[in-house]
Amino acid sequence: MPLRICFIASEVAPLAKTGGLADVAGALAKYLHLAGHDIRVFMPLYAQIDRSSLEVWPVEFLQDVSLRLGTQVYRFSVHTARLPGAATMIYLIDCPALYARASIYTNDPDEHVRFIALTHAALMCCQRMGFAPQVVHCNDWHTGLAPLLLGTVFSWDRLFLQAKSLLTIHNLGYQGQFSAAQVADTGLGLQDFDYAETSQGRINPLKEGILHADHLSTVSPTYAREIQTSQYGWGLEDVLRQRTADLSGILNGVDYEEWDPRHDRHLPVHFDARQLQGKAELKRLLMQRAGLEPVATRPLIGMVSRMTLQKGFDLLFDTLPAVLAARDVALTVLGNGDARYEGFFTELQHRFPGRVVFHRGYSEELSHWIEGGADLFLMPSLYEPCGLNQMYSLRYGTVPIVRHTGGLADSVSHFDPATGKGTGIVFNDFDAGGVRWALDTALDWYAQPTLWRRIVHNGMAQDFSWRRQVAEYETLYQRMTGQS
Ligand code: ADP
């Protein structure tokens, strides 16, 4: 049966994206709509959103609405648009005081307010539209207060009587804590929040979501297990364990309309598993574009990533220079973030000119080129809730080298030369020895063309489509709303 779903997220691709959350939000909204559900997506109208490609129109009865949070009154208006490439309705919360900033996320002192306001505004929109959601699906700390707000500020409204809340954790490492002295910013009182936090002077929106949501999900089955341990729980493992019966792990999907080497709109040449010459040509073009020495037989490793501790760059400080010194291999890296990682790759590029290139920044287009043109894709993550790039890599015949954690463990299986089964190179230990072993193994296998072709083909045959994964969310929604 079609469901009414209110979906609230801080970023939704292709409108605003810093990472996987946006890809997931955009694709999930698109495929739930295609499956016949009435899904309405709420997100901020950031100044960064390119409105030229969007047909945006104002919602007449949602103009210049007042939202009082503590002593502040914010005024917002709402515009609707169709999500590009899909027919899903998206509601953009226009509040320049909060969303016209230099970047999507900031370190400004009112960062928490920006997303608490989004959450309030989304629920207020439901009220004014007379939209009675059966599911309120919130994502990460930014919208983690939605379940608590439904049970307090909005509980008087019969519109939400049937509403069940789902919090999806895309990354437990970001919890959005702020000082309990700023409690008024939430529209709630201190007594409404978890005592363990407030007594220490903090409010933790992600923890509040975990405590109050009717159901919890995270973005891979392995990560769902991992976050209940002290190694991966970021201090929330105990509350997560208390809710273990309500916690599901659903692997993210890939939007193959966006990520498929047969028709990728960012690529100058296309290919598939039977016609791999196109991939070789793309590698040549990528090396040329990047200024790498044009050696077709030299294995090319790609990386596309936010540069944070999570992504395992610390393992590479000693390993990559050693591997580059010892073996004939090239490296192309796209990303930005922490200065020490950016500095490391800048230096590596100077040290190995023509074999290493570092593109500092963010480029959707170049990320597709690297996924398509590289031979190998490196993701040595410390932790990885799901990870998307390894799944993109598989589809592009770019063999992933990953650590056995979270969604990486659920989507890449270590190749076994004896059976010919497996899709990549998987290492266990988060240490330099582990990643060195993985890189050496990958390069040794690359030197054996028949074996390599087998790994490439195994990967390209995988199906991680959203069309499939979305059914898991439908089943979960149905369970939550008592329809199954
Ligand atoms: P996370 O959400 O932790 O950053 P994921 O692998 O789930 O990691 O998703 C990352 C997404 O962001 C992928 O689509 C990836 O291609 C993209 N991405 C990350 N950094 C960049 C960049 N510098 N340029 C372009 N795309 C990037």
Short mmCIF file of C-alpha atoms and ligand atoms in Angstrom, two decimals:
data_model
loop_
_atom_site.label_atom_id
_atom_site.label_comp_id
_atom_site.label_asym_id
_atom_site.label_seq_id
_atom_site.Cartn_x
_atom_site.Cartn_y
_atom_site.Cartn_z
CA MET A 1 0.00 0.00 0.00
CA PRO A 2 1.34 3.47 -0.82
CA LEU A 3 2.61 5.33 2.21
CA ARG A 4 2.84 8.99 3.12
CA ILE A 5 6.44 9.74 4.00
CA CYS A 6 7.98 12.93 5.32
CA PHE A 7 11.71 12.73 4.59
CA ILE A 8 13.99 15.33 6.18
CA ALA A 9 17.67 15.63 5.29
CA SER A 10 20.43 18.21 5.46
CA GLU A 11 21.68 17.34 1.97
CA VAL A 12 20.04 15.77 -1.06
CA ALA A 13 21.81 15.02 -4.36
CA PRO A 14 22.01 16.51 -6.87
CA LEU A 15 20.99 19.77 -5.19
CA ALA A 16 23.45 19.84 -2.32
CA LYS A 17 26.04 17.20 -1.58
CA THR A 18 29.08 16.79 0.60
CA GLY A 19 28.99 13.01 0.92
CA GLY A 20 27.05 9.78 0.84
CA LEU A 21 24.03 11.09 2.78
CA ALA A 22 23.09 13.23 -0.22
CA ASP A 23 23.38 10.32 -2.65
CA VAL A 24 21.22 8.17 -0.42
CA ALA A 25 18.60 10.84 0.21
CA GLY A 26 18.30 11.69 -3.49
CA ALA A 27 18.12 8.11 -4.67
CA LEU A 28 15.82 6.87 -1.93
CA ALA A 29 13.40 9.73 -2.56
CA LYS A 30 13.44 9.02 -6.27
CA TYR A 31 12.86 5.30 -6.02
CA LEU A 32 10.24 5.50 -3.25
CA HIS A 33 8.34 7.94 -5.44
CA LEU A 34 8.67 5.59 -8.41
CA ALA A 35 7.32 2.80 -6.22
CA GLY A 36 4.15 4.86 -5.78
CA HIS A 37 4.65 6.36 -2.32
CA ASP A 38 3.76 9.94 -1.48
CA ILE A 39 7.20 11.02 -0.34
CA ARG A 40 7.89 14.66 0.41
CA VAL A 41 11.48 15.68 0.94
CA PHE A 42 12.43 18.68 3.09
CA MET A 43 15.83 20.33 2.94
CA PRO A 44 17.33 23.82 3.29
CA LEU A 45 17.50 26.13 0.32
CA TYR A 46 21.25 26.70 0.60
CA ALA A 47 22.78 29.64 -1.24
CA GLN A 48 24.98 27.03 -2.99
CA ILE A 49 22.06 25.34 -4.75
CA ASP A 50 22.15 26.04 -8.46
CA ARG A 51 18.66 27.27 -9.15
CA SER A 52 19.19 27.79 -12.87
CA SER A 53 18.51 24.14 -13.62
CA LEU A 54 15.53 23.96 -11.26
CA GLU A 55 12.00 24.99 -11.79
CA VAL A 56 11.16 26.34 -8.36
CA TRP A 57 7.83 27.75 -7.38
CA PRO A 58 6.69 29.23 -4.09
CA VAL A 59 4.11 27.50 -1.92
CA GLU A 60 1.61 30.31 -1.49
CA PHE A 61 0.45 29.47 2.00
CA LEU A 62 4.02 28.90 3.23
CA GLN A 63 5.51 32.33 2.77
CA ASP A 64 7.12 34.39 5.48
CA VAL A 65 6.26 31.92 8.22
CA SER A 66 7.53 32.70 11.73
CA LEU A 67 9.39 30.16 13.74
CA ARG A 68 10.22 31.10 17.29
CA LEU A 69 13.14 29.28 18.88
CA GLY A 70 13.99 30.70 22.28
CA THR A 71 14.28 34.45 21.99
CA GLN A 72 14.90 34.35 18.23
CA VAL A 73 12.28 34.49 15.55
CA TYR A 74 13.26 33.08 12.16
CA ARG A 75 11.20 33.80 9.10
CA PHE A 76 11.13 31.23 6.36
CA SER A 77 9.34 30.60 3.08
CA VAL A 78 8.94 27.35 1.22
CA HIS A 79 9.51 26.62 -2.44
CA THR A 80 8.81 23.38 -4.21
CA ALA A 81 10.64 21.79 -7.08
CA ARG A 82 10.87 18.41 -8.70
CA LEU A 83 14.06 16.60 -7.82
CA PRO A 84 16.18 16.76 -11.01
CA GLY A 85 16.14 13.46 -12.84
CA ALA A 86 13.12 12.34 -10.83
CA ALA A 87 9.56 13.44 -10.25
CA THR A 88 9.81 13.52 -6.46
CA MET A 89 8.46 16.61 -4.72
CA ILE A 90 11.07 18.49 -2.82
CA TYR A 91 10.36 21.30 -0.38
CA LEU A 92 13.11 23.84 0.00
CA ILE A 93 13.15 25.80 3.25
CA ASP A 94 14.23 29.30 2.37
CA CYS A 95 15.68 31.11 5.36
CA PRO A 96 18.65 33.22 4.26
CA ALA A 97 19.53 34.08 7.86
CA LEU A 98 20.40 30.41 8.34
CA TYR A 99 21.24 28.97 4.92
CA ALA A 100 23.02 31.74 3.05
CA ARG A 101 26.48 30.83 4.34
CA ALA A 102 29.85 30.16 2.72
CA SER A 103 29.34 26.38 2.83
CA ILE A 104 26.62 23.82 3.44
CA TYR A 105 28.01 22.98 6.86
CA THR A 106 29.77 25.55 9.01
CA ASN A 107 31.52 25.88 12.32
CA ASP A 108 29.34 28.83 13.18
CA PRO A 109 28.02 29.01 16.76
CA ASP A 110 24.45 28.55 15.52
CA GLU A 111 25.15 25.41 13.47
CA HIS A 112 22.72 23.39 15.60
CA VAL A 113 20.02 26.04 15.12
CA ARG A 114 20.28 25.76 11.34
CA PHE A 115 19.12 22.15 11.44
CA ILE A 116 16.77 22.34 14.40
CA ALA A 117 14.99 25.04 12.38
CA LEU A 118 14.88 22.71 9.37
CA THR A 119 13.27 20.01 11.49
CA HIS A 120 10.68 22.35 12.99
CA ALA A 121 9.98 23.87 9.58
CA ALA A 122 9.44 20.47 7.94
CA LEU A 123 6.90 19.44 10.56
CA MET A 124 5.19 22.84 10.36
CA CYS A 125 4.95 22.41 6.57
CA CYS A 126 3.22 19.06 7.08
CA GLN A 127 0.73 20.81 9.35
CA ARG A 128 -0.02 23.64 6.95
CA MET A 129 -0.27 21.29 3.99
CA GLY A 130 -2.54 18.95 5.94
CA PHE A 131 -0.07 16.19 5.09
CA ALA A 132 -0.35 13.44 7.68
CA PRO A 133 2.80 11.38 7.33
CA GLN A 134 2.72 7.72 8.32
CA VAL A 135 6.51 7.77 8.42
CA VAL A 136 8.75 10.64 9.45
CA HIS A 137 12.16 9.62 8.19
CA CYS A 138 15.00 11.68 9.60
CA ASN A 139 18.71 11.38 8.91
CA ASP A 140 21.78 11.84 11.10
CA TRP A 141 22.16 14.35 13.92
CA HIS A 142 20.86 17.26 11.88
CA THR A 143 17.29 16.02 12.01
CA GLY A 144 17.71 13.73 15.02
CA LEU A 145 15.39 15.84 17.15
CA ALA A 146 12.37 15.07 14.94
CA PRO A 147 11.16 12.07 17.02
CA LEU A 148 11.45 14.06 20.25
CA LEU A 149 9.63 17.04 18.71
CA LEU A 150 6.85 14.75 17.51
CA GLY A 151 6.39 13.51 21.06
CA THR A 152 6.41 16.99 22.61
CA VAL A 153 5.90 20.25 20.67
CA PHE A 154 3.83 18.58 17.95
CA SER A 155 2.08 15.92 20.04
CA TRP A 156 -1.13 17.95 20.38
CA ASP A 157 -1.71 17.74 16.63
CA ARG A 158 -3.83 14.75 15.59
CA LEU A 159 -2.25 15.06 12.16
CA PHE A 160 0.76 13.16 13.53
CA LEU A 161 -1.28 10.57 15.38
CA GLN A 162 -0.28 7.79 13.02
CA ALA A 163 3.25 9.02 12.39
CA LYS A 164 6.07 6.60 13.17
CA SER A 165 9.58 7.93 13.19
CA LEU A 166 12.66 6.38 11.66
CA LEU A 167 16.16 7.69 12.27
CA THR A 168 18.78 6.57 9.78
CA ILE A 169 22.34 6.84 11.03
CA HIS A 170 24.64 7.55 8.12
CA ASN A 171 27.63 8.29 10.31
CA LEU A 172 27.78 7.90 14.06
CA GLY A 173 30.96 9.96 14.23
CA TYR A 174 29.01 13.20 13.87
CA GLN A 175 26.59 13.82 16.73
CA GLY A 176 25.99 17.58 16.57
CA GLN A 177 26.43 18.21 20.29
CA PHE A 178 25.92 21.69 21.61
CA SER A 179 25.84 23.37 25.00
CA ALA A 180 22.83 22.74 27.21
CA ALA A 181 22.91 26.47 27.91
CA GLN A 182 21.49 26.85 24.41
CA VAL A 183 18.51 24.62 25.13
CA ALA A 184 16.06 27.40 24.25
CA ASP A 185 17.21 27.07 20.63
CA THR A 186 15.42 23.74 20.43
CA GLY A 187 11.97 24.98 21.38
CA LEU A 188 12.08 22.54 24.30
CA GLY A 189 13.09 22.61 27.97
CA LEU A 190 16.08 20.94 29.60
CA GLN A 191 13.80 18.37 31.24
CA ASP A 192 12.91 17.03 27.80
CA PHE A 193 16.46 15.87 27.15
CA ASP A 194 18.53 12.95 28.26
CA TYR A 195 19.72 13.58 31.80
CA ALA A 196 23.10 11.90 31.27
CA GLU A 197 23.91 14.54 28.67
CA THR A 198 22.36 17.65 30.18
CA SER A 199 23.95 16.96 33.56
CA GLN A 200 27.27 17.20 31.74
CA GLY A 201 26.19 20.43 30.12
CA ARG A 202 25.49 19.02 26.65
CA ILE A 203 22.65 18.23 24.34
CA ASN A 204 23.27 15.46 21.84
CA PRO A 205 20.76 15.47 18.95
CA LEU A 206 21.87 12.13 17.56
CA LYS A 207 21.48 10.44 20.92
CA GLU A 208 18.03 12.00 21.31
CA GLY A 209 17.10 10.51 17.96
CA ILE A 210 18.36 7.11 19.02
CA LEU A 211 16.40 7.29 22.27
CA HIS A 212 13.13 8.54 20.80
CA ALA A 213 12.75 7.25 17.25
CA ASP A 214 10.28 4.40 16.81
CA HIS A 215 12.83 2.61 14.71
CA LEU A 216 16.50 3.02 13.85
CA SER A 217 18.41 2.05 10.79
CA THR A 218 21.91 2.37 9.57
CA VAL A 219 23.42 1.98 6.16
CA SER A 220 24.88 -1.52 6.25
CA PRO A 221 24.31 -4.69 8.27
CA THR A 222 27.93 -4.82 9.45
CA TYR A 223 27.88 -1.20 10.63
CA ALA A 224 24.64 -1.94 12.51
CA ARG A 225 26.56 -4.55 14.49
CA GLU A 226 29.76 -2.52 14.81
CA ILE A 227 28.12 0.56 16.34
CA GLN A 228 26.98 -1.52 19.28
CA THR A 229 30.62 -2.07 20.27
CA SER A 230 32.94 0.29 22.10
CA GLN A 231 35.35 0.24 19.14
CA TYR A 232 32.84 1.86 16.78
CA GLY A 233 30.13 3.22 19.08
CA TRP A 234 31.50 6.73 19.72
CA GLY A 235 30.15 6.55 23.27
CA LEU A 236 26.63 5.64 22.11
CA GLU A 237 27.13 1.88 22.05
CA ASP A 238 25.17 1.35 25.26
CA VAL A 239 22.07 3.22 24.08
CA LEU A 240 22.32 1.48 20.74
CA ARG A 241 22.52 -1.90 22.44
CA GLN A 242 19.41 -1.05 24.43
CA ARG A 243 17.63 -0.54 21.13
CA THR A 244 19.11 -3.46 19.29
CA ALA A 245 15.68 -4.98 18.55
CA ASP A 246 14.68 -1.80 16.72
CA LEU A 247 17.88 -1.35 14.76
CA SER A 248 18.14 -2.46 11.12
CA GLY A 249 21.10 -2.40 8.78
CA ILE A 250 20.15 -1.72 5.17
CA LEU A 251 22.96 -1.45 2.67
CA ASN A 252 22.83 1.66 0.52
CA GLY A 253 22.17 1.20 -3.15
CA VAL A 254 23.73 2.70 -6.22
CA ASP A 255 21.81 4.86 -8.63
CA TYR A 256 22.90 3.19 -11.85
CA GLU A 257 21.23 5.92 -13.86
CA GLU A 258 24.02 8.15 -12.55
CA TRP A 259 26.78 5.60 -12.14
CA ASP A 260 27.09 3.23 -15.08
CA PRO A 261 30.00 3.13 -17.54
CA ARG A 262 27.61 2.29 -20.38
CA HIS A 263 26.00 5.71 -20.35
CA ASP A 264 27.74 7.91 -17.76
CA ARG A 265 27.05 11.48 -18.89
CA HIS A 266 30.33 12.73 -17.42
CA LEU A 267 32.50 10.38 -19.49
CA PRO A 268 33.80 10.90 -23.03
CA VAL A 269 33.90 7.14 -23.73
CA HIS A 270 31.67 4.35 -22.58
CA PHE A 271 32.21 0.68 -21.97
CA ASP A 272 30.84 -2.47 -20.41
CA ALA A 273 32.19 -5.80 -19.25
CA ARG A 274 32.36 -7.19 -22.80
CA GLN A 275 33.95 -4.08 -24.32
CA LEU A 276 36.74 -3.04 -22.03
CA GLN A 277 38.73 -1.12 -24.69
CA GLY A 278 36.64 1.91 -23.71
CA LYS A 279 38.02 1.65 -20.19
CA ALA A 280 41.59 1.52 -21.49
CA GLU A 281 40.89 4.60 -23.58
CA LEU A 282 39.40 6.41 -20.61
CA LYS A 283 42.50 5.56 -18.57
CA ARG A 284 44.64 7.07 -21.32
CA LEU A 285 42.53 10.23 -21.36
CA LEU A 286 42.53 10.46 -17.57
CA MET A 287 46.32 10.13 -17.41
CA GLN A 288 46.66 12.77 -20.10
CA ARG A 289 44.22 15.13 -18.38
CA ALA A 290 45.94 14.68 -15.05
CA GLY A 291 49.42 15.14 -16.47
CA LEU A 292 50.52 11.61 -15.56
CA GLU A 293 53.12 9.82 -17.69
CA PRO A 294 51.19 8.02 -20.43
CA VAL A 295 52.19 4.45 -19.61
CA ALA A 296 49.21 2.28 -20.50
CA THR A 297 50.50 -0.82 -18.72
CA ARG A 298 51.20 0.95 -15.44
CA PRO A 299 48.47 0.24 -12.88
CA LEU A 300 46.61 3.37 -11.84
CA ILE A 301 45.16 3.62 -8.36
CA GLY A 302 42.33 6.10 -7.76
CA MET A 303 40.98 7.70 -4.60
CA VAL A 304 38.01 10.05 -4.22
CA SER A 305 37.26 11.05 -0.67
CA ARG A 306 36.57 13.52 2.04
CA MET A 307 39.91 13.84 3.79
CA THR A 308 39.13 12.96 7.37
CA LEU A 309 40.43 10.54 9.97
CA GLN A 310 37.58 8.15 9.14
CA LYS A 311 38.92 7.41 5.70
CA GLY A 312 42.15 5.80 6.93
CA PHE A 313 44.68 8.18 5.36
CA ASP A 314 46.93 7.82 8.40
CA LEU A 315 47.79 4.33 7.20
CA LEU A 316 49.19 5.76 3.99
CA PHE A 317 51.82 8.15 5.37
CA ASP A 318 54.57 5.54 5.26
CA THR A 319 53.01 2.93 3.02
CA LEU A 320 52.34 4.91 -0.14
CA PRO A 321 55.84 6.41 -0.48
CA ALA A 322 57.29 2.92 0.06
CA VAL A 323 55.01 1.29 -2.50
CA LEU A 324 55.63 4.07 -5.02
CA ALA A 325 59.37 3.71 -4.53
CA ALA A 326 59.31 -0.06 -4.87
CA ARG A 327 56.78 -0.62 -7.62
CA ASP A 328 55.74 0.72 -10.98
CA VAL A 329 52.38 2.23 -10.09
CA ALA A 330 50.56 5.57 -10.51
CA LEU A 331 48.10 7.33 -8.24
CA THR A 332 45.36 9.89 -8.79
CA VAL A 333 43.65 11.39 -5.76
CA LEU A 334 40.66 13.73 -5.56
CA GLY A 335 39.52 15.21 -2.30
CA ASN A 336 39.81 17.86 0.33
CA GLY A 337 39.62 18.19 4.06
CA ASP A 338 42.18 18.03 6.87
CA ALA A 339 45.33 19.98 6.10
CA ARG A 340 47.69 17.17 7.10
CA TYR A 341 46.20 14.81 4.51
CA GLU A 342 46.10 17.46 1.83
CA GLY A 343 49.72 18.28 2.67
CA PHE A 344 50.72 14.63 2.45
CA PHE A 345 49.31 14.21 -1.06
CA THR A 346 50.74 17.54 -2.22
CA GLU A 347 54.17 16.38 -1.10
CA LEU A 348 53.70 12.95 -2.65
CA GLN A 349 52.93 14.60 -5.96
CA HIS A 350 56.18 16.60 -5.75
CA ARG A 351 58.14 13.53 -4.82
CA PHE A 352 56.78 11.35 -7.61
CA PRO A 353 56.07 13.72 -10.50
CA GLY A 354 54.31 12.10 -13.43
CA ARG A 355 53.19 9.21 -11.25
CA VAL A 356 51.14 10.94 -8.57
CA VAL A 357 48.61 13.66 -9.05
CA PHE A 358 46.53 15.26 -6.34
CA HIS A 359 43.43 17.23 -7.28
CA ARG A 360 42.56 19.22 -4.21
CA GLY A 361 38.86 20.04 -4.19
CA TYR A 362 35.50 18.65 -5.09
CA SER A 363 34.46 17.69 -8.60
CA GLU A 364 31.55 15.47 -9.46
CA GLU A 365 32.77 15.15 -13.02
CA LEU A 366 36.35 14.19 -12.17
CA SER A 367 35.11 11.67 -9.62
CA HIS A 368 33.35 9.83 -12.47
CA TRP A 369 36.52 9.92 -14.57
CA ILE A 370 38.57 8.45 -11.74
CA GLU A 371 35.99 5.75 -11.04
CA GLY A 372 36.00 4.86 -14.73
CA GLY A 373 39.63 5.36 -15.70
CA ALA A 374 41.57 3.93 -12.75
CA ASP A 375 42.45 0.24 -12.47
CA LEU A 376 42.18 0.08 -8.70
CA PHE A 377 40.32 2.09 -6.10
CA LEU A 378 41.73 2.46 -2.60
CA MET A 379 39.53 2.82 0.53
CA PRO A 380 41.48 1.89 3.66
CA SER A 381 38.80 3.27 6.01
CA LEU A 382 39.09 3.24 9.77
CA TYR A 383 35.34 2.89 9.75
CA GLU A 384 32.84 3.08 6.90
CA PRO A 385 29.09 3.08 7.58
CA CYS A 386 28.43 2.04 4.00
CA GLY A 387 30.69 3.73 1.50
CA LEU A 388 29.55 4.25 -2.04
CA ASN A 389 32.74 4.56 -4.02
CA GLN A 390 33.63 0.90 -3.68
CA MET A 391 30.25 0.00 -5.19
CA TYR A 392 30.70 2.52 -7.99
CA SER A 393 34.18 1.07 -8.59
CA LEU A 394 32.83 -2.44 -8.96
CA ARG A 395 30.45 -1.33 -11.68
CA TYR A 396 33.28 0.44 -13.55
CA GLY A 397 35.65 -2.52 -13.45
CA THR A 398 37.92 -0.63 -11.06
CA VAL A 399 38.98 -3.19 -8.50
CA PRO A 400 38.46 -1.96 -4.92
CA ILE A 401 41.07 -2.35 -2.21
CA VAL A 402 39.20 -1.95 1.06
CA ARG A 403 39.44 -2.62 4.75
CA HIS A 404 37.02 -5.14 6.21
CA THR A 405 34.69 -2.76 8.01
CA GLY A 406 31.07 -1.58 7.76
CA GLY A 407 29.60 -1.45 4.30
CA LEU A 408 32.96 -2.21 2.72
CA ALA A 409 32.78 -5.66 4.31
CA ASP A 410 29.22 -6.08 3.03
CA SER A 411 29.91 -5.10 -0.56
CA VAL A 412 33.41 -6.32 -1.46
CA SER A 413 34.54 -9.91 -1.06
CA HIS A 414 38.21 -10.85 -1.11
CA PHE A 415 39.18 -12.57 -4.33
CA ASP A 416 40.29 -16.18 -4.06
CA PRO A 417 42.54 -17.26 -6.95
CA ALA A 418 41.77 -20.92 -6.19
CA THR A 419 38.03 -20.60 -6.80
CA GLY A 420 38.01 -17.51 -9.02
CA LYS A 421 35.40 -15.98 -6.70
CA GLY A 422 35.55 -12.52 -5.14
CA THR A 423 35.46 -8.93 -6.27
CA GLY A 424 38.37 -7.09 -4.67
CA ILE A 425 41.19 -7.04 -2.18
CA VAL A 426 40.08 -6.92 1.46
CA PHE A 427 42.40 -6.46 4.45
CA ASN A 428 41.51 -6.75 8.10
CA ASP A 429 43.96 -4.99 10.34
CA PHE A 430 43.98 -1.23 10.53
CA ASP A 431 47.75 -0.91 10.33
CA ALA A 432 50.43 -0.16 7.78
CA GLY A 433 51.18 -3.87 7.37
CA GLY A 434 47.57 -4.55 6.41
CA VAL A 435 47.35 -1.92 3.71
CA ARG A 436 50.84 -2.74 2.40
CA TRP A 437 49.83 -6.39 2.04
CA ALA A 438 46.66 -5.37 0.23
CA LEU A 439 48.48 -3.06 -2.19
CA ASP A 440 51.16 -5.65 -2.95
CA THR A 441 48.55 -8.37 -3.47
CA ALA A 442 46.57 -6.11 -5.80
CA LEU A 443 49.61 -5.18 -7.86
CA ASP A 444 50.77 -8.81 -8.09
CA TRP A 445 47.33 -9.83 -9.36
CA TYR A 446 47.21 -6.91 -11.75
CA ALA A 447 50.36 -8.31 -13.36
CA GLN A 448 48.45 -11.51 -14.22
CA PRO A 449 46.02 -10.47 -16.98
CA THR A 450 43.77 -13.55 -16.98
CA LEU A 451 43.32 -13.50 -13.25
CA TRP A 452 42.80 -9.72 -13.29
CA ARG A 453 40.13 -9.96 -15.95
CA ARG A 454 38.31 -12.42 -13.75
CA ILE A 455 38.27 -10.06 -10.76
CA VAL A 456 37.13 -7.18 -12.97
CA HIS A 457 34.31 -9.22 -14.46
CA ASN A 458 33.19 -10.53 -11.08
CA GLY A 459 32.90 -6.95 -9.84
CA MET A 460 31.08 -5.65 -12.87
CA ALA A 461 28.47 -8.39 -12.52
CA GLN A 462 27.44 -7.20 -9.03
CA ASP A 463 24.07 -5.54 -8.57
CA PHE A 464 23.73 -2.97 -5.81
CA SER A 465 20.88 -1.10 -7.44
CA TRP A 466 18.54 1.08 -5.42
CA ARG A 467 15.67 -0.60 -7.17
CA ARG A 468 16.51 -3.62 -5.03
CA GLN A 469 17.54 -1.87 -1.83
CA VAL A 470 14.49 0.36 -1.77
CA ALA A 471 12.32 -2.71 -1.20
CA GLU A 472 14.08 -3.19 2.13
CA TYR A 473 13.02 0.30 3.23
CA GLU A 474 9.47 -0.40 2.09
CA THR A 475 9.40 -3.58 4.16
CA LEU A 476 10.73 -1.68 7.16
CA TYR A 477 8.18 1.15 6.77
CA GLN A 478 5.41 -1.42 6.49
CA ARG A 479 6.58 -3.16 9.63
CA MET A 480 6.78 0.16 11.50
CA THR A 481 3.31 1.23 10.42
CA GLY A 482 1.74 -2.13 11.14
CA GLN A 483 1.02 -2.93 7.51
CA SER A 484 2.79 -6.26 7.56
P1 ADP B 1 31.08 9.73 2.95
O1 ADP B 1 29.61 9.94 2.94
O2 ADP B 1 31.62 9.25 4.26
O3 ADP B 1 31.86 10.90 2.44
P2 ADP B 1 30.59 7.74 0.87
O4 ADP B 1 31.52 6.83 0.15
O5 ADP B 1 29.36 7.15 1.45
O6 ADP B 1 31.44 8.52 1.95
O7 ADP B 1 30.11 8.85 -0.15
C1 ADP B 1 30.97 9.78 -0.67
C2 ADP B 1 30.33 10.41 -1.87
O8 ADP B 1 30.89 11.70 -2.06
C3 ADP B 1 30.63 9.65 -3.15
O9 ADP B 1 29.60 9.84 -4.07
C4 ADP B 1 31.93 10.32 -3.61
O10 ADP B 1 32.17 10.15 -4.98
C5 ADP B 1 31.66 11.75 -3.24
N1 ADP B 1 32.87 12.53 -3.02
C6 ADP B 1 33.65 12.58 -1.91
N2 ADP B 1 34.65 13.46 -2.06
C7 ADP B 1 34.51 13.99 -3.30
C8 ADP B 1 35.23 14.95 -4.06
N3 ADP B 1 36.32 15.55 -3.57
N4 ADP B 1 34.79 15.24 -5.31
C9 ADP B 1 33.69 14.63 -5.80
N5 ADP B 1 32.96 13.72 -5.14
C10 ADP B 1 33.36 13.40 -3.91
#
